[in-house]
Amino acid sequence: MTDIYAPTPGHLAESETVLESYRTYDAVERAIDHLSDEGFPVEYLRVVGQGVTTVEHIEGRMTNGRAALRGAAAGVWTGLLFGLLLALLLPATGMATVILAAVVFGTVWGGSLGFFTHWSTGGRRDFVSRKSIEASRYDLMVDSEFVDQAREKLALR
């Protein structure tokens, strides 16, 4: 099975033409990269996703403990940032102690906040997910003035 669809115009601007259509974004990305490598002025290209849908990938179960761990991890970084800022602004005495105290405080605060935030939902959303936008095909559009040049360079693949 090929990655290329037969071009279908759809909703085109007057000065654009469908160069090729692809099944995956990776395939259209490779085509654009090839055109760029061949010296084609890629600023005259546009990728248009057709049949766009949102997809939510479920990655696992969310528990109070997992929420607390995620909150604590975020708290570590927040505490480290504030600790470094405080250490720079305060007198040089106990710089490491200030940073460590801020990290510990951030960890405890973030973990507690993560736990109580998830606990307060009463189990309404007990899963972790990642959303993405996907298309059934990707049309590679080109300014009509550059169609022949682009087709010539794509034929070199």
CSV table of C-alpha atoms in Angstrom, one decimal:
chain,number,residue,atom,x,y,z
A,1,MET,CA,0.0,0.0,0.0
A,2,THR,CA,1.4,3.4,-0.9
A,3,ASP,CA,1.5,6.5,1.3
A,4,ILE,CA,0.1,8.7,-1.6
A,5,TYR,CA,-3.6,9.3,-2.3
A,6,ALA,CA,-4.8,10.6,-5.6
A,7,PRO,CA,-5.1,14.4,-5.3
A,8,THR,CA,-8.5,15.7,-4.6
A,9,PRO,CA,-9.0,19.5,-4.6
A,10,GLY,CA,-11.5,20.0,-1.7
A,11,HIS,CA,-11.3,23.6,-0.4
A,12,LEU,CA,-8.5,25.2,-2.3
A,13,ALA,CA,-7.4,28.8,-2.4
A,14,GLU,CA,-7.4,30.1,-6.0
A,15,SER,CA,-3.7,30.3,-6.2
A,16,GLU,CA,-3.0,26.8,-4.7
A,17,THR,CA,-3.0,23.3,-6.2
A,18,VAL,CA,-2.9,19.9,-4.5
A,19,LEU,CA,0.6,18.6,-5.2
A,20,GLU,CA,0.1,15.2,-3.6
A,21,SER,CA,-2.0,13.7,-0.8
A,22,TYR,CA,-0.5,11.3,1.9
A,23,ARG,CA,-1.9,8.9,4.4
A,24,THR,CA,0.4,9.9,7.2
A,25,TYR,CA,1.9,13.1,8.5
A,26,ASP,CA,5.3,11.5,8.4
A,27,ALA,CA,5.0,10.8,4.7
A,28,VAL,CA,4.1,14.4,3.9
A,29,GLU,CA,6.9,15.6,6.2
A,30,ARG,CA,9.4,13.4,4.2
A,31,ALA,CA,8.1,14.9,0.9
A,32,ILE,CA,8.6,18.5,2.2
A,33,ASP,CA,12.1,17.6,3.5
A,34,HIS,CA,13.0,16.2,0.1
A,35,LEU,CA,11.7,19.3,-1.7
A,36,SER,CA,13.8,21.4,0.8
A,37,ASP,CA,16.9,19.3,0.1
A,38,GLU,CA,16.3,19.8,-3.6
A,39,GLY,CA,16.3,23.6,-3.1
A,40,PHE,CA,12.6,24.1,-3.6
A,41,PRO,CA,11.2,27.3,-1.9
A,42,VAL,CA,9.2,25.5,0.8
A,43,GLU,CA,7.6,28.7,1.9
A,44,TYR,CA,5.1,28.2,-1.0
A,45,LEU,CA,3.9,24.9,0.5
A,46,ARG,CA,1.1,24.2,2.9
A,47,VAL,CA,-0.1,21.0,4.6
A,48,VAL,CA,-3.9,20.7,4.9
A,49,GLY,CA,-5.3,17.8,7.0
A,50,GLN,CA,-8.5,16.4,5.6
A,51,GLY,CA,-11.0,14.4,7.8
A,52,VAL,CA,-9.5,15.8,11.0
A,53,THR,CA,-10.6,14.2,14.3
A,54,THR,CA,-9.4,14.4,17.9
A,55,VAL,CA,-8.2,11.1,19.4
A,56,GLU,CA,-7.7,10.5,23.1
A,57,HIS,CA,-5.1,7.9,24.0
A,58,ILE,CA,-5.8,6.3,27.4
A,59,GLU,CA,-2.4,5.8,29.1
A,60,GLY,CA,-3.5,4.2,32.4
A,61,ARG,CA,-5.4,4.4,35.6
A,62,MET,CA,-5.2,7.5,37.9
A,63,THR,CA,-5.2,6.8,41.6
A,64,ASN,CA,-4.8,9.1,44.6
A,65,GLY,CA,-1.3,7.7,45.0
A,66,ARG,CA,-0.4,8.3,41.4
A,67,ALA,CA,-1.8,11.8,41.5
A,68,ALA,CA,0.2,12.5,44.7
A,69,LEU,CA,3.4,11.3,42.9
A,70,ARG,CA,2.8,13.4,39.8
A,71,GLY,CA,2.1,16.4,42.1
A,72,ALA,CA,5.3,15.7,44.1
A,73,ALA,CA,7.4,15.5,40.9
A,74,ALA,CA,6.1,18.8,39.7
A,75,GLY,CA,6.7,20.2,43.2
A,76,VAL,CA,10.3,19.1,43.1
A,77,TRP,CA,11.0,21.2,40.0
A,78,THR,CA,9.0,24.2,41.3
A,79,GLY,CA,10.8,24.0,44.7
A,80,LEU,CA,14.2,23.8,42.9
A,81,LEU,CA,13.4,26.9,40.8
A,82,PHE,CA,12.3,28.9,43.9
A,83,GLY,CA,15.2,27.6,45.9
A,84,LEU,CA,17.7,28.7,43.3
A,85,LEU,CA,16.1,32.1,43.1
A,86,LEU,CA,16.0,32.5,46.9
A,87,ALA,CA,19.6,31.3,47.1
A,88,LEU,CA,20.7,34.0,44.7
A,89,LEU,CA,18.8,36.8,46.5
A,90,LEU,CA,19.6,35.8,50.1
A,91,PRO,CA,23.0,36.2,51.7
A,92,ALA,CA,25.5,33.4,50.8
A,93,THR,CA,25.0,31.7,54.2
A,94,GLY,CA,23.4,28.2,53.8
A,95,MET,CA,22.8,28.3,50.1
A,96,ALA,CA,22.5,24.5,49.9
A,97,THR,CA,20.1,24.5,52.9
A,98,VAL,CA,17.8,27.1,51.3
A,99,ILE,CA,17.7,25.1,48.0
A,100,LEU,CA,17.1,21.8,49.8
A,101,ALA,CA,14.4,23.3,52.0
A,102,ALA,CA,12.6,24.7,49.0
A,103,VAL,CA,12.7,21.4,47.2
A,104,VAL,CA,11.3,19.5,50.2
A,105,PHE,CA,8.6,22.1,50.6
A,106,GLY,CA,7.7,22.0,46.9
A,107,THR,CA,7.6,18.2,47.0
A,108,VAL,CA,5.3,18.0,50.0
A,109,TRP,CA,3.1,20.9,48.8
A,110,GLY,CA,2.9,19.4,45.2
A,111,GLY,CA,2.2,15.9,46.5
A,112,SER,CA,-0.5,17.1,48.8
A,113,LEU,CA,-2.1,19.3,46.2
A,114,GLY,CA,-2.0,16.4,43.7
A,115,PHE,CA,-3.6,14.0,46.1
A,116,PHE,CA,-6.4,16.3,47.3
A,117,THR,CA,-7.2,17.6,43.9
A,118,HIS,CA,-7.7,14.1,42.6
A,119,TRP,CA,-9.4,12.9,45.7
A,120,SER,CA,-11.9,15.8,45.5
A,121,THR,CA,-13.2,14.6,42.1
A,122,GLY,CA,-14.7,11.5,43.7
A,123,GLY,CA,-13.4,9.2,41.0
A,124,ARG,CA,-15.0,11.2,38.1
A,125,ARG,CA,-11.9,10.9,35.9
A,126,ASP,CA,-9.8,7.9,37.1
A,127,PHE,CA,-7.5,7.7,34.1
A,128,VAL,CA,-4.6,9.4,32.4
A,129,SER,CA,-4.8,10.3,28.8
A,130,ARG,CA,-3.1,12.2,26.0
A,131,LYS,CA,-5.1,14.0,23.3
A,132,SER,CA,-4.0,14.4,19.7
A,133,ILE,CA,-5.4,15.7,16.4
A,134,GLU,CA,-5.2,13.3,13.5
A,135,ALA,CA,-6.3,13.5,9.9
A,136,SER,CA,-7.4,10.7,7.5
A,137,ARG,CA,-5.1,12.3,4.8
A,138,TYR,CA,-2.7,15.2,4.4
A,139,ASP,CA,-2.8,17.3,1.3
A,140,LEU,CA,0.5,18.9,0.3
A,141,MET,CA,-0.6,22.2,-1.3
A,142,VAL,CA,1.6,24.4,-3.4
A,143,ASP,CA,1.3,27.9,-4.9
A,144,SER,CA,0.1,27.3,-8.5
A,145,GLU,CA,3.0,29.2,-9.9
A,146,PHE,CA,5.4,26.5,-8.5
A,147,VAL,CA,3.5,23.3,-9.3
A,148,ASP,CA,5.6,22.1,-12.2
A,149,GLN,CA,8.9,22.8,-10.4
A,150,ALA,CA,7.6,20.9,-7.3
A,151,ARG,CA,6.4,17.9,-9.3
A,152,GLU,CA,9.7,17.7,-11.1
A,153,LYS,CA,11.6,17.7,-7.8
A,154,LEU,CA,9.3,15.1,-6.2
A,155,ALA,CA,9.8,12.8,-9.2
A,156,LEU,CA,13.5,12.6,-8.2
A,157,ARG,CA,12.7,10.7,-5.0
